[in-house]
XYZ file of C-alpha atoms in Angstrom:
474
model
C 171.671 -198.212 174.748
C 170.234 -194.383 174.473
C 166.721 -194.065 173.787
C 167.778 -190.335 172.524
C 167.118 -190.114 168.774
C 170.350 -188.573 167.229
C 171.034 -186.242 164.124
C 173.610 -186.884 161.954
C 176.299 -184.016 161.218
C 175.757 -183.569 157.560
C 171.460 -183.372 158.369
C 172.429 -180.803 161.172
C 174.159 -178.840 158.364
C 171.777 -179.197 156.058
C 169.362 -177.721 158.863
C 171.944 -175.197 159.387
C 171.814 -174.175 155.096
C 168.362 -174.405 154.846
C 167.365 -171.718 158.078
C 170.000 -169.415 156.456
C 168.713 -169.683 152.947
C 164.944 -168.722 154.692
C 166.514 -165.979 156.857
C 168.298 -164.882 153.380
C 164.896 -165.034 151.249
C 163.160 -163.261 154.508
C 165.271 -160.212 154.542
C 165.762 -160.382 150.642
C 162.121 -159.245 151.019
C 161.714 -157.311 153.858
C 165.407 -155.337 153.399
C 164.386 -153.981 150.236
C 160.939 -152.407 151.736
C 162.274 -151.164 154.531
C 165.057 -149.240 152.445
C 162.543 -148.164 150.174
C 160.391 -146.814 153.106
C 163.174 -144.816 154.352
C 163.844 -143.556 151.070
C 160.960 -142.623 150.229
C 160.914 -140.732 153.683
C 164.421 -139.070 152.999
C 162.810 -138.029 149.687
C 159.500 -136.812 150.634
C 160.654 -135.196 153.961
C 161.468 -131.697 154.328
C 165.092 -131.297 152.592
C 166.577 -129.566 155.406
C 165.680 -131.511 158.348
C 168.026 -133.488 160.429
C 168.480 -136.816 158.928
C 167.222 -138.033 162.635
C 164.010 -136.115 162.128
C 163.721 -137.370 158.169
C 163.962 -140.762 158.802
C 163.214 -141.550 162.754
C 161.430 -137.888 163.642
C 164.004 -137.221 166.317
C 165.634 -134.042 167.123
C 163.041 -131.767 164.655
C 163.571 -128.033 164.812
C 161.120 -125.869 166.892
C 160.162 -122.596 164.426
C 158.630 -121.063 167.716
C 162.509 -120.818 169.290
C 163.314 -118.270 166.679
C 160.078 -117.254 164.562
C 160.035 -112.787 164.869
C 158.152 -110.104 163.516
C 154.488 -108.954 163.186
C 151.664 -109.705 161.791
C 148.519 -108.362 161.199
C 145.604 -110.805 163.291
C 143.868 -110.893 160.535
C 146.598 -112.460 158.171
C 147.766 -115.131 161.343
C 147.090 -117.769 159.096
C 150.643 -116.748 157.464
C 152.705 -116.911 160.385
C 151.117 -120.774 160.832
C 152.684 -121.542 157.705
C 155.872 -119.732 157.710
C 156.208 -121.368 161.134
C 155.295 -125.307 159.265
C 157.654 -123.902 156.661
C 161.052 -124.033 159.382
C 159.719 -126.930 161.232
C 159.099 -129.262 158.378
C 162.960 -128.291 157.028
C 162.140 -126.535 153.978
C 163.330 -123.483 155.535
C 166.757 -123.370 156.940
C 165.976 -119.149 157.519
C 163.817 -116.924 155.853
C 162.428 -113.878 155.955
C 158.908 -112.436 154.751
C 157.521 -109.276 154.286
C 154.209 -108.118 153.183
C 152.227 -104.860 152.087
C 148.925 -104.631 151.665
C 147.457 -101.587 150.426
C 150.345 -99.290 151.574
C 150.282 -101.113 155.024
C 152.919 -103.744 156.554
C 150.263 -106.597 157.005
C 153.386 -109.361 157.413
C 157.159 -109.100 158.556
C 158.503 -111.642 159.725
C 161.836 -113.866 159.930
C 162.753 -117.256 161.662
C 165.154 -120.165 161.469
C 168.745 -120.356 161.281
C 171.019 -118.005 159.227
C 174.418 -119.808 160.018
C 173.550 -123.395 161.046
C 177.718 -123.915 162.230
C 177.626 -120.897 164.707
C 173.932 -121.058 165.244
C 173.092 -117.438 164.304
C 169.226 -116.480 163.984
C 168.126 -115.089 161.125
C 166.756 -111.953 162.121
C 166.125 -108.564 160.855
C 169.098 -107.803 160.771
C 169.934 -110.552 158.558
C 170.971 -110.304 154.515
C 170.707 -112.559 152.260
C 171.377 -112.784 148.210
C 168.896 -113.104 146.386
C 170.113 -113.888 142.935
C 168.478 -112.884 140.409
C 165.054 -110.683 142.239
C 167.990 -108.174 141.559
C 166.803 -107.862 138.296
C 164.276 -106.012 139.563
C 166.077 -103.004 141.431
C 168.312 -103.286 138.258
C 165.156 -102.360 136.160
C 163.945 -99.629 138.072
C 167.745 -98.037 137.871
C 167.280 -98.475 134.325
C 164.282 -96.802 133.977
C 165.197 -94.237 135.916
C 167.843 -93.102 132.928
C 164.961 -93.445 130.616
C 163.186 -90.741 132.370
C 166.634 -88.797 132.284
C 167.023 -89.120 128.654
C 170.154 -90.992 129.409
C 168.879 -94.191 127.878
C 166.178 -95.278 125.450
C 164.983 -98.454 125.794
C 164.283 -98.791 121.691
C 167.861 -97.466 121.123
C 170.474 -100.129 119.936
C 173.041 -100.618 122.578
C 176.025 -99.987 119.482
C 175.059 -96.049 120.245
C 176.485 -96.584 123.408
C 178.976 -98.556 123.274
C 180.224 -98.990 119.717
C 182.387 -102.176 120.075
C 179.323 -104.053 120.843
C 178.342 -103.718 117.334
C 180.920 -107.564 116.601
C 179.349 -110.450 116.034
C 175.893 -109.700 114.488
C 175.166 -107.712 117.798
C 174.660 -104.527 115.496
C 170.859 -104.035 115.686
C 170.450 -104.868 119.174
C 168.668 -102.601 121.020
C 168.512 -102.047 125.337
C 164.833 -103.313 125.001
C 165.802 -106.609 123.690
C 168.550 -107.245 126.291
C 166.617 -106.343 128.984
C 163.655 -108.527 127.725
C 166.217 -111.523 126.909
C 166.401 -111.494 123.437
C 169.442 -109.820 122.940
C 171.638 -112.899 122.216
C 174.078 -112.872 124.578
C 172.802 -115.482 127.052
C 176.100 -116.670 127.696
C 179.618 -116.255 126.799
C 181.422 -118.862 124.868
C 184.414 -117.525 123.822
C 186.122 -117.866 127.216
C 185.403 -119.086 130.707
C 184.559 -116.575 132.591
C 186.364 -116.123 136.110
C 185.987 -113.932 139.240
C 189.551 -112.516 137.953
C 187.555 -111.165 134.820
C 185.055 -109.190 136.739
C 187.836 -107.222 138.887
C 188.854 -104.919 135.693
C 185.694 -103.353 133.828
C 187.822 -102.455 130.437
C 189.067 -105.846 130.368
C 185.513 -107.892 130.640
C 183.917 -104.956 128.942
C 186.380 -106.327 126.090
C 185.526 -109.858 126.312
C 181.357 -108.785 126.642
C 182.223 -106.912 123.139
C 183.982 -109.828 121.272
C 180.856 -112.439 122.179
C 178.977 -113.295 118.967
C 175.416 -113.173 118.803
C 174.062 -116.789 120.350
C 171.793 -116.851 117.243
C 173.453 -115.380 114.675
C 171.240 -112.059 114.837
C 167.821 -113.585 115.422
C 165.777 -112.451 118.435
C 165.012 -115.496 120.247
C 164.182 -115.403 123.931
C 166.697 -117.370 126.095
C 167.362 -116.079 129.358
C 169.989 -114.121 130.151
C 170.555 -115.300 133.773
C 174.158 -113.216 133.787
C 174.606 -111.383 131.537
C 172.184 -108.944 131.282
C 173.081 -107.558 134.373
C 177.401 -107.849 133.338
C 176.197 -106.239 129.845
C 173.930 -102.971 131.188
C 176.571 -101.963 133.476
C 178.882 -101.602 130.802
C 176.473 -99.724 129.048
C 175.511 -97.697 132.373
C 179.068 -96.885 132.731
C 179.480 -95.314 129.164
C 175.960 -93.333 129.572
C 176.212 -91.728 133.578
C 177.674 -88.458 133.628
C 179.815 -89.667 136.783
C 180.687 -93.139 134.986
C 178.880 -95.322 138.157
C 177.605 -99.015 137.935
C 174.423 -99.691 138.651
C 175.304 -100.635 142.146
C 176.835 -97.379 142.723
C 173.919 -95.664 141.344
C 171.772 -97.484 143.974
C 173.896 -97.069 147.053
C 174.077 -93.103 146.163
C 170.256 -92.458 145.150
C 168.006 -95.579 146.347
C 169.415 -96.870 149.547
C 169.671 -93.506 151.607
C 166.665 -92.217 150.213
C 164.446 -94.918 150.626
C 166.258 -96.041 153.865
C 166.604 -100.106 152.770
C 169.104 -102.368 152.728
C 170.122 -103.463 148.961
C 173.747 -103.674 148.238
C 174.938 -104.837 145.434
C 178.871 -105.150 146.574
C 178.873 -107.016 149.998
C 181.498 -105.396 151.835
C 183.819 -106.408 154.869
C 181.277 -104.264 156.904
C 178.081 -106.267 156.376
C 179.811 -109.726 155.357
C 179.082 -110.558 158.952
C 175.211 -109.792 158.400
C 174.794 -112.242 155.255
C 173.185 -115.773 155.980
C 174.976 -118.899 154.651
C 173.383 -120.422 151.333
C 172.363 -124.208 151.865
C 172.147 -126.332 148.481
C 169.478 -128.711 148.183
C 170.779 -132.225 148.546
C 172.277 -134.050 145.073
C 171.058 -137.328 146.265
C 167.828 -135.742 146.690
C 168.324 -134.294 143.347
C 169.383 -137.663 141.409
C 166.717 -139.291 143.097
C 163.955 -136.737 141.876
C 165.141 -137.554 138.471
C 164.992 -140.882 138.381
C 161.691 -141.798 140.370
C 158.038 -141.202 138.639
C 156.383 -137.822 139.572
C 154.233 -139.742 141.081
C 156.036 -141.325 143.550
C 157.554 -137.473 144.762
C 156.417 -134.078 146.251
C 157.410 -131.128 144.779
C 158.900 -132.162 141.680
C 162.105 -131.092 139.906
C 161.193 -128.359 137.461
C 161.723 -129.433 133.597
C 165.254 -127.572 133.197
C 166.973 -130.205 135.558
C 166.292 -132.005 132.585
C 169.007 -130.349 130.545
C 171.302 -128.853 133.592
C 173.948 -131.629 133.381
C 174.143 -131.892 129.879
C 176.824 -129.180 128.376
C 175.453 -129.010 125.023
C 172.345 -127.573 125.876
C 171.597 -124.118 125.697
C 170.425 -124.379 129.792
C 174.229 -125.584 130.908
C 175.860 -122.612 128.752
C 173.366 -120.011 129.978
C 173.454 -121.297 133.808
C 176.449 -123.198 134.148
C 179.292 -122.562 131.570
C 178.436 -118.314 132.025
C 179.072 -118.117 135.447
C 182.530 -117.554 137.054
C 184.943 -120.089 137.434
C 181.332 -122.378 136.751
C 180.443 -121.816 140.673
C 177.616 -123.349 142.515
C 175.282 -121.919 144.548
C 177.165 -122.766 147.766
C 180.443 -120.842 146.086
C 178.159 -118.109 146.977
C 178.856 -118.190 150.646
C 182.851 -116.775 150.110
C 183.247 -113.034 150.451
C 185.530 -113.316 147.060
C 182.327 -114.259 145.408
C 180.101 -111.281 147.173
C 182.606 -108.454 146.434
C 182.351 -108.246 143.072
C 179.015 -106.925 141.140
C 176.524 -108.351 139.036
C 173.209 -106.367 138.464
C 171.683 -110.083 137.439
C 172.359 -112.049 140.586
C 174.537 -109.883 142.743
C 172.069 -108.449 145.224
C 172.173 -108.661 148.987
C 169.320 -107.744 151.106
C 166.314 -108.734 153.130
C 162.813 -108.605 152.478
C 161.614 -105.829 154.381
C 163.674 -103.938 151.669
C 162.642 -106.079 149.100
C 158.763 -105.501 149.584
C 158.754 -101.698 150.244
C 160.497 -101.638 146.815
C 157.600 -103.394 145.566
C 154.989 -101.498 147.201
C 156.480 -98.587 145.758
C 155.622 -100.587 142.354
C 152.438 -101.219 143.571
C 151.569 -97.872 143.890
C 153.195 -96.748 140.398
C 156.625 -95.959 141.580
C 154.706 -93.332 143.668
C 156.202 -92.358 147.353
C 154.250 -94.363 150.193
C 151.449 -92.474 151.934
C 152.787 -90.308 154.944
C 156.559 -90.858 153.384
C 158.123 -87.802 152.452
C 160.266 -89.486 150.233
C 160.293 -88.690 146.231
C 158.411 -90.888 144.122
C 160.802 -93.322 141.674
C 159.866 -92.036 138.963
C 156.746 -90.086 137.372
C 153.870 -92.156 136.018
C 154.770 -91.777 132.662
C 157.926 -93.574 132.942
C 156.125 -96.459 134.818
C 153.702 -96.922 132.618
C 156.396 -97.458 130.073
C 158.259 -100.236 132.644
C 155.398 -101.804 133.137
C 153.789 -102.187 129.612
C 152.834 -105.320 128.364
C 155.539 -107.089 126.123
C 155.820 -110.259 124.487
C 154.696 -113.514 125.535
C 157.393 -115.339 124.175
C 158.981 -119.320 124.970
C 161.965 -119.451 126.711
C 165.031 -121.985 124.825
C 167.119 -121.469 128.215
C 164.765 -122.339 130.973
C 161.838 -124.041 128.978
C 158.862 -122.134 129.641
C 156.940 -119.419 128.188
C 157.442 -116.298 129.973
C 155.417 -113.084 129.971
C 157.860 -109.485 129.710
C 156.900 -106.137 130.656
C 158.588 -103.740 128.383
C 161.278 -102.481 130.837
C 162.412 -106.039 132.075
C 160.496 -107.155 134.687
C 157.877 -110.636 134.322
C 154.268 -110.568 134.498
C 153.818 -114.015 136.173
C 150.528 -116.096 136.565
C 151.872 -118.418 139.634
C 150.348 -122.272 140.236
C 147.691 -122.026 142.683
C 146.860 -118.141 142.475
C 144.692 -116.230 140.361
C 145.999 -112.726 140.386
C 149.033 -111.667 138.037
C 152.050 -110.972 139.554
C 155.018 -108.519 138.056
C 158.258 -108.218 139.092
C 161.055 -111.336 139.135
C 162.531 -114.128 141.443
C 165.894 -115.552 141.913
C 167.588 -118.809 142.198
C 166.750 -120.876 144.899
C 162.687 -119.265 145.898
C 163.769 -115.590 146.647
C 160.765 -113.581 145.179
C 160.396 -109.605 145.190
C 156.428 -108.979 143.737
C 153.513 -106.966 143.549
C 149.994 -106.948 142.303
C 149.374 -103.582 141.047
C 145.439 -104.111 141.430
C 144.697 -105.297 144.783
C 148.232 -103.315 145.727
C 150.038 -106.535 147.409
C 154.180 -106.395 147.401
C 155.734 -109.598 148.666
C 159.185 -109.607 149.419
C 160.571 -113.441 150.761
C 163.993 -114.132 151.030
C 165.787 -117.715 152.489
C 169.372 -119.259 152.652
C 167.701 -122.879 152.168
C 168.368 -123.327 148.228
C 165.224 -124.950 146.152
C 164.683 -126.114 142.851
C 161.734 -124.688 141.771
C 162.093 -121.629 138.867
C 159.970 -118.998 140.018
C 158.842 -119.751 143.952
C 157.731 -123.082 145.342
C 155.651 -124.260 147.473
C 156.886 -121.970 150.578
C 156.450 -118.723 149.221
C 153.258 -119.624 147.130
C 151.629 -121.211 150.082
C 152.318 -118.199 152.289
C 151.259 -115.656 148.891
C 147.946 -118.180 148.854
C 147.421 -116.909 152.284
C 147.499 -113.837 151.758
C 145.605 -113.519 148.974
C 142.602 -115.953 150.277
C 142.394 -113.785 153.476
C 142.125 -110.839 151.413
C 139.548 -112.006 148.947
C 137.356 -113.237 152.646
C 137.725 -109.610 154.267
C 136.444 -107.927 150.583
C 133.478 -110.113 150.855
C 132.661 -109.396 154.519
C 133.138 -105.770 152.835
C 130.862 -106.266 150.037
């Protein structure tokens, strides 16, 4: 007889059930956790990284493979952070370019502008910019004011009687180009990329919108449109019948020797960097986790984005061709046709010398020979102070300058800013008291409004370098 003690089947299975059910209530706590870890990781990390580098830091991007340009020594601290910028994937590329005081104190560009071929974003690089446009589109603007052409306080029926429909009649070229001219989108068709190849026939369909608010001047952006409904105007007022964007390839480009192209042709469709959209799960998950829990937070128009009733879907949504998204952008169908709102391709080298031009009152660069932009009298009409006014489209109160350009106080800095920024962080500025133009341009696709943490962090740079070197002056 065995001394061996021996374990009946139906104990060995009940063994068997019970050291699953622990391994079961083991990883139904531990599974969860780790998840949320990597999660949290994916949500926190930089949006543009590998996955490898979000969640296991393998295979991160080196900014000093493709980081060029100059910089002043003084202002090194900004190449640090446009460097962290690539490195820590919120860049994909990007450009920057600085003036201080008349003087290129930053100019630099790094990352990738085509991440299937590879191909460095360099200076040679263009990018869209959405809707920093606005601002080239201002200055052209004002530029017929000074002409007589235009009048900002005249109402746009003048010029184009068939506006007039649809309680548009007392709308004058001020209030469209400040956003209250109540045409923040178009309603009474969807607009497609077919509609913007034959000016008579969207001209027509511009005409027949009603007034958004039945005649009342409330301030709602006008992401699109303002830019589709001053180039009819434009057209109807030039003595040669140009766009806007012909206007500024015949008078701004060669004379001020930048890139700014409003049309991407065949020729330079090789030059433009691919737009990358920030992630939807990233997206989804900023909306549904506490602020708390998240860096960089979604701004409060995300809010009302996916929702078509709202006045946000029709103005940024519904209004724009064939309703395409950012990354729709990347098709030269989509580049060849113009829109003075959104339209603009460029870099920022171009971008800040336009803005140090500002800076300096729309007066010619010391030891330029070109011709100022206009005379100071016509810039201190641009740039007088307007309304501060609430925003229905993009939920904020915005501050206008009288010719259509924004007179921004940014998070984080204490010096006004004027000028305008488009979709996705581009950002074409200028302080007109310390004289500081910022032009930043990048193909990786944010969420913030107005800037975001890259840009500010690199204008905080700036700006804290320069307040240091006036006290060492002082």
């Amino acid at each position: 007889m065995s001394n061996k003690l021996s374990t009946h089947p139906s104990e060995k299975s009940k063994l068997k059930k019970q050291s699953q059910q622990s391994l079961f209530l083991r990883l139904s706590f531990f599974l969860p956790l780790i998840l949320g870890f990597f999660f949290y990781r994916y949500i926190n990390s930089g949006a543009f990284l590998p996955l490898s580098c979000q969640l296991f830091n393998l295979r991160c991007p080196v900014a000093k493979d493709t980081v060029r340009g100059f910089v002043d020594p003084r202002f090194k601290e900004v190449k640090e952070i446009f460097e962290k910028n690539i490195e820590n994937g919120e860049e994909v590329g990007a450009a920057v370019t600085v003036y201080y005081q008349d003087k290129i104190i930053v100019d630099l560009t790094g990352g990738i502008a085509d991440i299937e071929t590879g191909r460095i974003y360099d200076k040679d690089t263009l990018q869209l910019v959405f809707s920093s446009t606005k601002v080239l589109t201002a200055i052209v603007i004002a530029r017929l004011v000074e002409k007589g052409i235009l009048d900002y306080s005249e109402k746009i029926a003048t010029y184009w009687p068939e506006f007039a429909q649809g309680n548009k009649e007392n709308v004058t070229l001020h209030d469209l180009l400040t956003h209250t001219a109540g045409v923040g989108w178009i309603d009474t068709k969807q607009l497609t990329m077919n509609d913007l190849k034959d000016f008579n026939h969207f001209d027509e369909i511009l005409a027949r919108q009603p007034h958004n608010f039945d005649g009342n001047p409330i301030r709602s952006y006008h992401a699109l449109t303002r830019g589709f409904y001053l180039n009819a105007i434009v057209r109807r007022v030039d003595p040669k019948n140009r766009t806007i964007g012909q206007i500024v390839a015949e008078e701004i480009l060669p004379t001020y020797n930048i890139d700014f192209h409003y049309k991407t042709t065949k020729e330079i469709y090789p030059r433009v960097a691919s737009i990358y959209t920030y992630p939807l799960p990233r997206i989804l998950g900023k909306l549904l986790l506490p602020k708390w829990m998240i860096s960089n937070p979604l701004h409060t128009l995300f809010n009302y984005m996916f929702d078509s009733s709202t006045v946000t879907f029709k103005t940024l949504v519904a209004t724009s061709p064939d309703q395409s998204q950012p990354k729709d952008w990347n098709s030269f169908e989509m580049l060849q046709y113009e829109g003075p709102s959104y339209s603009g391709v460029t870099n920022s080298r171009s971008m800040a010398k336009l803005a140090a031009i500002m800076a300096n009152e729309g007066q010619p660069l010391p030891d330029s020979k070109e011709p100022p932009l206009f005379k100071k009298s016509t810039f201190d009409l641009l740039t007088k102070n307007d309304k501060t006014e609430y925003d229905i489209a993009i939920h904020e109160s915005i501050s206008m300058l009288y010719g259509g350009l924004g007179n921004f106080s940014l998070d984080g800095l204490d010096w006004q800013y004027w000028g305008w920024g488009g979709s996705g962080g581009s950002m074409l500025l200028w302080n007109p008291e310390h004289k500081v133009a910022v032009g930043y341009c990048m193909n990786a696709f944010h969420t913030a409004l107005l800037g975001d943490h890259r840009s500010l962090n690199l204008m905080k740079s700036v700006s804290n370098t320069i307040k240091k070197l006036k006290a060492i002056e002082e």
